[in-house]
PDB file of C-alpha atoms (C1' of nucleotides) in Angstrom:
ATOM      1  CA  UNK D   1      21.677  30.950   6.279  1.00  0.00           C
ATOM      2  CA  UNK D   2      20.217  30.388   2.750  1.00  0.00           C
ATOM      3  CA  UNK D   3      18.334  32.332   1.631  1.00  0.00           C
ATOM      4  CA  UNK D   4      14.816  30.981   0.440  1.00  0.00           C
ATOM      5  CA  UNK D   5      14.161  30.103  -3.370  1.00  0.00           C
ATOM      6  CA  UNK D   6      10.977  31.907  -4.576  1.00  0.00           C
ATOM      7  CA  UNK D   7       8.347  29.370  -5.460  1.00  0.00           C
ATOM      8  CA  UNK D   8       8.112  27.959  -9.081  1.00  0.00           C
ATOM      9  CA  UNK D   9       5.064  28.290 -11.701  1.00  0.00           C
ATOM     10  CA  UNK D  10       4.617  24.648 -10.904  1.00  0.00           C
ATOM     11  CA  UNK D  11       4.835  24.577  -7.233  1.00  0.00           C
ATOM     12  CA  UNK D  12       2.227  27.315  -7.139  1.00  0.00           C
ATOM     13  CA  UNK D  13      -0.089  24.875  -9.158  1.00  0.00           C
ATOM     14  CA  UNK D  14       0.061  22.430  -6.520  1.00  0.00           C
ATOM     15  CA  UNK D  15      -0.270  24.552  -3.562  1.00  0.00           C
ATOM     16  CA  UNK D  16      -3.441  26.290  -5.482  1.00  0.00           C
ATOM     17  CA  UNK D  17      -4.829  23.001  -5.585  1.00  0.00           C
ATOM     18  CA  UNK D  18      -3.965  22.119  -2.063  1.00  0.00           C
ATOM     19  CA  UNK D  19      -6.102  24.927  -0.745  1.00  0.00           C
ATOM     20  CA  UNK D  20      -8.701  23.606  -2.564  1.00  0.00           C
ATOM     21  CA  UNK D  21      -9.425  20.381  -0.467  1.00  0.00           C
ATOM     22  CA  UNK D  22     -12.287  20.809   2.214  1.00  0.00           C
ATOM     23  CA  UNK D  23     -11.450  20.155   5.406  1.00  0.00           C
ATOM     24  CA  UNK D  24     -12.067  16.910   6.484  1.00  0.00           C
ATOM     25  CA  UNK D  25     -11.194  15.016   3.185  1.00  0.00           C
ATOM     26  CA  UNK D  26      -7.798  14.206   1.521  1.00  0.00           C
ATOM     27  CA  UNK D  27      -6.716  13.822  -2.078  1.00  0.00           C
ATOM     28  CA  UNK D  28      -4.359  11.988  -4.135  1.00  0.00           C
ATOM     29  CA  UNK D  29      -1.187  12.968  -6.104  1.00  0.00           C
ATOM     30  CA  UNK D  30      -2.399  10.888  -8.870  1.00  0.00           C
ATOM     31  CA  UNK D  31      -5.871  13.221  -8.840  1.00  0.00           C
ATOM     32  CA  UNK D  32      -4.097  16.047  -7.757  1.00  0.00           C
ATOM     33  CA  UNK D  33      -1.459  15.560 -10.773  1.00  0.00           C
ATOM     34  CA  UNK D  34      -4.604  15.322 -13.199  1.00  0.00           C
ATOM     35  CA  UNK D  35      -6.065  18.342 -11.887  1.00  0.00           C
ATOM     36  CA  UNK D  36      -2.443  20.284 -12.463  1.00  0.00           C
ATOM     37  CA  UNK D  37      -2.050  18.253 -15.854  1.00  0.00           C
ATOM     38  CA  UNK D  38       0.675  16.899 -14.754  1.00  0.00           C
ATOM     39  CA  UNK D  39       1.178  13.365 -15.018  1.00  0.00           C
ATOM     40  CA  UNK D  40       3.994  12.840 -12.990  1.00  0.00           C
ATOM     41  CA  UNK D  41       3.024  12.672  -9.121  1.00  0.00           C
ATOM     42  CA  UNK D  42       6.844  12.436  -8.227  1.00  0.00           C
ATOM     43  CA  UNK D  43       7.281  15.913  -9.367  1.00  0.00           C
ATOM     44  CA  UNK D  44       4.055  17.103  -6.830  1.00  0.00           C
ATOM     45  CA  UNK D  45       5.417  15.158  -4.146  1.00  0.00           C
ATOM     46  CA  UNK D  46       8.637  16.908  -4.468  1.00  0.00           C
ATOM     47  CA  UNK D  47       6.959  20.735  -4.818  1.00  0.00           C
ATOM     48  CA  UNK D  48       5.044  19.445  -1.216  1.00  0.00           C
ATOM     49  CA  UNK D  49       8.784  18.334   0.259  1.00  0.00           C
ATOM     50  CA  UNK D  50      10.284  21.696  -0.813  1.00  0.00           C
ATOM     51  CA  UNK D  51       8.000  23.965   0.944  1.00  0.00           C
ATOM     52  CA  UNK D  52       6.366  22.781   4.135  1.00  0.00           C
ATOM     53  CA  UNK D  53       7.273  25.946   5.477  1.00  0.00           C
ATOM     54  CA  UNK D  54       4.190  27.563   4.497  1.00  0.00           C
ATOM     55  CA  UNK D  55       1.809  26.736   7.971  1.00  0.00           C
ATOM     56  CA  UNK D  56      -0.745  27.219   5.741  1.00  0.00           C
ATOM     57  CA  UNK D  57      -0.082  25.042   2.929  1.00  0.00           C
ATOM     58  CA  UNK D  58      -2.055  21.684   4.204  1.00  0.00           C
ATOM     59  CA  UNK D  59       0.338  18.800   2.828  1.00  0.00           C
ATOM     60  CA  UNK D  60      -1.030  16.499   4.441  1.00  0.00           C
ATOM     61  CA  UNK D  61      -3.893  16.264   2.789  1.00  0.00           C
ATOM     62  CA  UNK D  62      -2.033  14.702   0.368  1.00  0.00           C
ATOM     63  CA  UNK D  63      -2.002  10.442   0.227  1.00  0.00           C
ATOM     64  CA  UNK D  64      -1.019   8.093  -1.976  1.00  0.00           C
ATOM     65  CA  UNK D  65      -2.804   6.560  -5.043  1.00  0.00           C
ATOM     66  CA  UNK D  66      -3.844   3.567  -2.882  1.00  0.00           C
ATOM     67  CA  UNK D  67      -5.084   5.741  -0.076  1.00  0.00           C
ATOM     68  CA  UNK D  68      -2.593   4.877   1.833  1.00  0.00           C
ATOM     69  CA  UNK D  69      -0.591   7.678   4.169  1.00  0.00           C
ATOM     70  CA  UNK D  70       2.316   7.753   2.144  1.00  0.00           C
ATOM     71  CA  UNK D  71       5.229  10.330   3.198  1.00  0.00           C
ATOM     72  CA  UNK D  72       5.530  13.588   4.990  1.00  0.00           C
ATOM     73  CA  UNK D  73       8.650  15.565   5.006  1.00  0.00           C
ATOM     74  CA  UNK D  74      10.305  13.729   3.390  1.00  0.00           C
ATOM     75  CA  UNK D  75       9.956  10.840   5.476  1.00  0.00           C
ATOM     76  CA  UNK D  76       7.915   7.667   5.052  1.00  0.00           C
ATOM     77  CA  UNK D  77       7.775   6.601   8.630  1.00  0.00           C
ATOM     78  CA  UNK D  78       8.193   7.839  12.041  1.00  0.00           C
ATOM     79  CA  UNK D  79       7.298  10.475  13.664  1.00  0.00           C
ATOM     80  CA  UNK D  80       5.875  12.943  10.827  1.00  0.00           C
ATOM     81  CA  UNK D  81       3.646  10.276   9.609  1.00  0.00           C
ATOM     82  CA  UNK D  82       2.460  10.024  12.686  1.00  0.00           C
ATOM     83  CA  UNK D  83       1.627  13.453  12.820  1.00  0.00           C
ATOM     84  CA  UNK D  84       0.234  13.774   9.404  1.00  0.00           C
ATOM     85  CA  UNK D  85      -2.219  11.224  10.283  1.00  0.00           C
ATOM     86  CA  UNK D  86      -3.508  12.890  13.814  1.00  0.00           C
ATOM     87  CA  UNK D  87      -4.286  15.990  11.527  1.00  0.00           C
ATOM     88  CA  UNK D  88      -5.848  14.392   9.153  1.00  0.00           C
ATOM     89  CA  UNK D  89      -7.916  12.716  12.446  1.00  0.00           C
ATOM     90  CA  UNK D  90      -8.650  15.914  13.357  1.00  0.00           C
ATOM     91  CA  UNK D  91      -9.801  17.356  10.525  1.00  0.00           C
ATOM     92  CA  UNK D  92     -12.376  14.352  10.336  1.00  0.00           C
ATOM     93  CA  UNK D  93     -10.672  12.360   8.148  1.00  0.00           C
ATOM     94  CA  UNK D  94     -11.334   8.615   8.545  1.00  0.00           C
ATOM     95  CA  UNK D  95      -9.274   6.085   8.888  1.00  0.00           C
ATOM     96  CA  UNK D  96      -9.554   2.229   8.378  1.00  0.00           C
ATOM     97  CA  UNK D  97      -8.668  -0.481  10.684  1.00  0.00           C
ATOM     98  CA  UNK D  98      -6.170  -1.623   7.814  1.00  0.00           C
ATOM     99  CA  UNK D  99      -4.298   2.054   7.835  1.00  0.00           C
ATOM    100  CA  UNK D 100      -5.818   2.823   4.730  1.00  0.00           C
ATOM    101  CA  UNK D 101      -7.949   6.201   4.286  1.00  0.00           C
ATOM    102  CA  UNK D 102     -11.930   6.381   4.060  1.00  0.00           C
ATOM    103  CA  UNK D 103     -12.808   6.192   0.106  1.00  0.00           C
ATOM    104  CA  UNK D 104     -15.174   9.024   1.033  1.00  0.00           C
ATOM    105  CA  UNK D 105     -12.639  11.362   2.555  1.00  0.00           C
ATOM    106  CA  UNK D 106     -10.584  11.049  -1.199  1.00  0.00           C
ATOM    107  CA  UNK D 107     -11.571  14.339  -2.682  1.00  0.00           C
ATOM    108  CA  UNK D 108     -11.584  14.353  -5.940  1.00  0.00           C
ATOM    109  CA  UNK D 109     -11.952  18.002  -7.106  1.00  0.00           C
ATOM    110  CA  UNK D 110     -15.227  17.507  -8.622  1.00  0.00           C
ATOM    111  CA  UNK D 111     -15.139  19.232 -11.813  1.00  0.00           C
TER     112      UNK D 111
ATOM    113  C1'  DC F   1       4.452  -8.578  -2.021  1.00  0.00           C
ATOM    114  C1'  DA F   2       8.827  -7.221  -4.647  1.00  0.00           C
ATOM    115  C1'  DC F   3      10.637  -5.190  -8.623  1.00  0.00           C
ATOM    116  C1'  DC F   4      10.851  -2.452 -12.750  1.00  0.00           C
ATOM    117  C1'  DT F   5       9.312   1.132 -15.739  1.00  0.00           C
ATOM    118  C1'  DG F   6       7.170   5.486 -16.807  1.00  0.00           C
ATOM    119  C1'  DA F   7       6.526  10.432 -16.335  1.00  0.00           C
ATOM    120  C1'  DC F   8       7.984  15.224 -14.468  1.00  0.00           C
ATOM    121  C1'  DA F   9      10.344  19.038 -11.907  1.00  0.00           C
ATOM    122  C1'  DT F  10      14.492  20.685  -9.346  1.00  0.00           C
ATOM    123  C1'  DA F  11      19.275  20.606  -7.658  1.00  0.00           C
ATOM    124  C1'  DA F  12      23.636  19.607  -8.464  1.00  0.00           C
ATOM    125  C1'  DT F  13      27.626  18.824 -11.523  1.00  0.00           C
TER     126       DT F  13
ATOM    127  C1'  DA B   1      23.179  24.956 -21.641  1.00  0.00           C
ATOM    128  C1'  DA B   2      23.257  19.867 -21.154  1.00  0.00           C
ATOM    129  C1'  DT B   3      23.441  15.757 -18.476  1.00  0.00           C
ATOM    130  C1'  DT B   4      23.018  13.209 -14.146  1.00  0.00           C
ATOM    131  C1'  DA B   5      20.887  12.124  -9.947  1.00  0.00           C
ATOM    132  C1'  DT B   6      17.096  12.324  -6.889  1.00  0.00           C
ATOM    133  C1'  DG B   7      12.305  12.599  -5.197  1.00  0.00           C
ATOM    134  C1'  DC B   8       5.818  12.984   0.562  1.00  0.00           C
ATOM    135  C1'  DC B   9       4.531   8.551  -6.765  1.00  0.00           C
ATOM    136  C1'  DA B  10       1.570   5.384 -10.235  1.00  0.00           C
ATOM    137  C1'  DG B  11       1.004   1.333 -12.733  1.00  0.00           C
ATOM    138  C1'  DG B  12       2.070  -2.869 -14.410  1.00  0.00           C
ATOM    139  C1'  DT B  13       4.500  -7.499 -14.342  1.00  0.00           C
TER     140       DT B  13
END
DNA sequence: CACCTGACATAAT
DNA sequence: AATTATGCCAGGT
């Protein structure tokens, strides 16, 4: 069994920020990376993949740029998407009848 | 809508 | 240690 890799400088960023969205309301990588300074939203995407472990870490409220679901788990459709998108549901999140997220459920870590 | 480029961190070689 | 390849993107053409 590996053993587990003890989180990066950088992958604590992201999950500080994570904790940081209300409930109820969703951010994007491209705000989240801006928050972090970093202006690569690959990078946060891949900190998020690495460590869904953490029950507590809320990934998924994480979209895309466009508001749009984008992945989960390292998938882009299926069945985790799926999921990601009833808790976001749950959590009062809006959606649109196009897929799309609620503009007003895009936190944007008011600064 | 499809494709390419840009920017950034981690894993693997 | 350096380079290559990959990855829940973003932005522009």
């Amino acid at each position: 069994m590996e053993i587990e890799r003890p989180p990066t400088a950088f992958e604590n960023k992201v999950f500080d920020a994570l904790h940081l969205i209300p409930r109820g309301m969703v951010t994007t990588y491209g705000i989240l990376g801006n928050y972090i300074s970093c202006r690569s939203a690959q990078a946060i995407g891949q900190a998020l993949r690495r460590n869904p472990f953490t029950p507590g870490t809320p990934c998924h409220r994480v979209v895309k740029g466009d508001l749009t679901i984008g992945g989960f788990a390292g998938e882009r459709d299926g069945e985790p998407i799926r999921r990601k998108r009833n808790l976001m549901e749950s959590e009062g999140v809006r959606f649109l009848a196009n897929g799309s997220i609620d503009p007003k459920c895009c936190y944007r870590f008011d600064e």
